[in-house]
Amino acid sequence: MTQQHQPMWITVHCSATPHSMDIGCSEIRRWHLQRGWQDIGYHYVIRRNGTIEQGRPLLQQGAHVTGNNKGNIGICLVGGCDNKQKPQDNFTLAQRKSLFTLIEQLQQQYNIDDKHVTAHSQWNSSKACPVIVIQSEAERQEANSLLRENV
Ligand SMILES: [Zn+2]
């Protein structure tokens, strides 16, 4: 059963792969299907060259934040680890441009305010994902207090 949802949150992830791995939606979809999921868990994947690929249809609930997928749009940046699988902010400028353009578009389209734009690590502090810092500490704390109410 696929559940429909109204987007309220945007959560940024990374694929935890090294900079040399030029993967996209089809590879990640294959991994997630191998886990027994019905489709790729993310709604968008941003390739190393900045290309934005559509993953799971936007209005279907994703599978990217344990226990908090309802109304949550998942965007995955490809990269985020060094060759030893350690977290590394190795994202390209093209990816960063695409990420923030996409976030802005989704915020406009679904009327999502800045406090609802989060990193995976805000939902689960044991995760380094997505490595990249997407907002100031003050903004992060505001988002954190909102998402605690949601959890
Ligand atoms: Zn993540």
Short mmCIF file of C-alpha atoms and ligand atoms in Angstrom, two decimals:
data_model
loop_
_atom_site.label_atom_id
_atom_site.label_comp_id
_atom_site.label_asym_id
_atom_site.label_seq_id
_atom_site.Cartn_x
_atom_site.Cartn_y
_atom_site.Cartn_z
CA MET A 1 0.00 0.00 0.00
CA THR A 2 1.35 3.40 -0.90
CA GLN A 3 0.32 6.18 1.42
CA GLN A 4 -0.35 9.67 0.11
CA HIS A 5 0.92 12.56 2.13
CA GLN A 6 0.91 16.33 2.21
CA PRO A 7 4.52 17.62 2.19
CA MET A 8 5.30 19.58 5.39
CA TRP A 9 8.98 18.85 5.99
CA ILE A 10 12.06 18.74 3.78
CA THR A 11 14.90 16.52 4.98
CA VAL A 12 18.34 16.48 3.36
CA HIS A 13 20.38 13.26 3.23
CA CYS A 14 23.54 11.96 1.61
CA SER A 15 24.22 8.59 0.01
CA ALA A 16 27.34 8.04 2.19
CA THR A 17 29.41 7.17 -0.87
CA PRO A 18 32.90 8.39 -1.92
CA HIS A 19 33.36 11.30 -4.33
CA SER A 20 34.38 8.95 -7.15
CA MET A 21 31.06 7.07 -7.12
CA ASP A 22 28.91 8.71 -9.78
CA ILE A 23 25.63 7.07 -8.92
CA GLY A 24 22.04 8.26 -9.21
CA CYS A 25 18.49 7.27 -8.63
CA SER A 26 18.63 3.90 -10.41
CA GLU A 27 21.51 2.55 -8.29
CA ILE A 28 19.97 3.77 -5.03
CA ARG A 29 16.58 2.38 -6.07
CA ARG A 30 18.23 -1.01 -6.64
CA TRP A 31 19.79 -0.93 -3.12
CA HIS A 32 16.48 -0.04 -1.53
CA LEU A 33 14.56 -2.71 -3.46
CA GLN A 34 17.17 -5.22 -2.26
CA ARG A 35 16.23 -4.23 1.28
CA GLY A 36 12.68 -5.26 0.46
CA TRP A 37 11.31 -1.72 0.12
CA GLN A 38 8.65 -0.95 -2.46
CA ASP A 39 10.72 1.78 -4.14
CA ILE A 40 13.65 4.14 -3.53
CA GLY A 41 13.21 5.80 -0.13
CA TYR A 42 14.03 9.35 -1.32
CA HIS A 43 11.92 11.68 -3.42
CA TYR A 44 14.94 13.30 -5.09
CA VAL A 45 18.55 12.37 -5.74
CA ILE A 46 21.13 15.02 -6.67
CA ARG A 47 23.96 13.52 -8.71
CA ARG A 48 27.60 14.61 -8.51
CA ASN A 49 27.12 16.86 -11.55
CA GLY A 50 24.12 18.59 -9.97
CA THR A 51 21.44 16.80 -11.99
CA ILE A 52 18.26 16.40 -9.97
CA GLU A 53 16.61 13.00 -10.45
CA GLN A 54 13.10 12.17 -9.32
CA GLY A 55 12.91 9.18 -6.98
CA ARG A 56 9.71 8.09 -5.29
CA PRO A 57 6.73 10.16 -6.50
CA LEU A 58 6.51 13.28 -4.34
CA LEU A 59 3.02 12.66 -3.06
CA GLN A 60 3.81 9.14 -1.92
CA GLN A 61 5.24 8.83 1.56
CA GLY A 62 8.98 8.21 1.45
CA ALA A 63 11.24 5.96 3.55
CA HIS A 64 14.18 8.04 4.75
CA VAL A 65 13.67 9.06 8.41
CA THR A 66 12.77 6.17 10.71
CA GLY A 67 9.35 6.80 12.20
CA ASN A 68 9.01 10.26 10.64
CA ASN A 69 8.27 9.87 6.97
CA LYS A 70 4.77 11.29 6.96
CA GLY A 71 4.74 14.59 5.09
CA ASN A 72 8.51 14.46 4.86
CA ILE A 73 10.22 15.05 1.50
CA GLY A 74 13.58 13.26 1.27
CA ILE A 75 16.40 14.72 -0.84
CA CYS A 76 19.63 12.73 -1.18
CA LEU A 77 22.96 14.27 -2.18
CA VAL A 78 25.30 11.72 -3.75
CA GLY A 79 28.57 11.66 -1.82
CA GLY A 80 29.35 12.42 1.81
CA CYS A 81 32.02 9.82 2.64
CA ASP A 82 35.74 9.46 2.05
CA ASN A 83 37.31 6.24 0.80
CA LYS A 84 37.32 4.82 4.33
CA GLN A 85 33.57 5.38 4.78
CA LYS A 86 34.16 8.31 7.10
CA PRO A 87 31.83 11.32 6.79
CA GLN A 88 33.31 13.93 4.45
CA ASP A 89 31.77 17.08 3.02
CA ASN A 90 32.84 16.41 -0.57
CA PHE A 91 29.77 17.74 -2.37
CA THR A 92 30.26 19.63 -5.59
CA LEU A 93 29.28 23.24 -6.12
CA ALA A 94 26.80 22.04 -8.75
CA GLN A 95 25.12 19.82 -6.13
CA ARG A 96 24.93 22.65 -3.60
CA LYS A 97 23.35 24.97 -6.21
CA SER A 98 20.82 22.32 -7.19
CA LEU A 99 20.03 21.47 -3.58
CA PHE A 100 19.15 24.98 -2.53
CA THR A 101 17.27 25.71 -5.76
CA LEU A 102 15.20 22.57 -5.24
CA ILE A 103 14.58 23.39 -1.58
CA GLU A 104 13.42 26.88 -2.52
CA GLN A 105 11.06 25.53 -5.21
CA LEU A 106 9.55 22.95 -2.86
CA GLN A 107 9.11 25.53 -0.10
CA GLN A 108 7.24 27.80 -2.51
CA GLN A 109 5.15 25.02 -3.97
CA TYR A 110 4.05 23.48 -0.67
CA ASN A 111 4.24 26.55 1.54
CA ILE A 112 6.96 25.08 3.77
CA ASP A 113 8.73 27.58 6.03
CA ASP A 114 12.45 27.58 6.84
CA LYS A 115 11.89 25.87 10.21
CA HIS A 116 10.68 22.79 8.38
CA VAL A 117 13.86 22.40 6.32
CA THR A 118 16.04 19.90 8.17
CA ALA A 119 19.02 17.58 8.01
CA HIS A 120 18.67 13.84 8.72
CA SER A 121 20.98 14.28 11.74
CA GLN A 122 18.37 16.55 13.34
CA TRP A 123 15.86 13.70 13.43
CA ASN A 124 18.44 11.17 14.55
CA SER A 125 21.48 12.59 16.31
CA SER A 126 23.41 9.33 15.92
CA LYS A 127 23.59 10.03 12.16
CA ALA A 128 26.21 12.22 10.49
CA CYS A 129 23.93 12.40 7.44
CA PRO A 130 23.98 14.58 5.35
CA VAL A 131 27.38 15.88 6.61
CA ILE A 132 26.73 19.27 4.97
CA VAL A 133 25.49 22.05 7.27
CA ILE A 134 22.35 23.53 5.78
CA GLN A 135 21.42 26.23 8.27
CA SER A 136 22.77 28.27 11.19
CA GLU A 137 22.87 26.89 14.72
CA ALA A 138 20.00 29.19 15.75
CA GLU A 139 17.86 28.03 12.84
CA ARG A 140 18.70 24.43 13.59
CA GLN A 141 17.53 24.82 17.18
CA GLU A 142 14.23 26.33 16.06
CA ALA A 143 13.70 23.43 13.69
CA ASN A 144 14.69 20.97 16.41
CA SER A 145 12.08 22.27 18.83
CA LEU A 146 9.40 21.93 16.14
CA LEU A 147 10.41 18.45 15.14
CA ARG A 148 10.48 17.25 18.76
CA GLU A 149 6.78 18.10 18.90
CA ASN A 150 6.37 16.09 15.73
CA VAL A 151 8.30 13.04 16.92
ZN ZN B 1 20.09 10.26 5.80
#
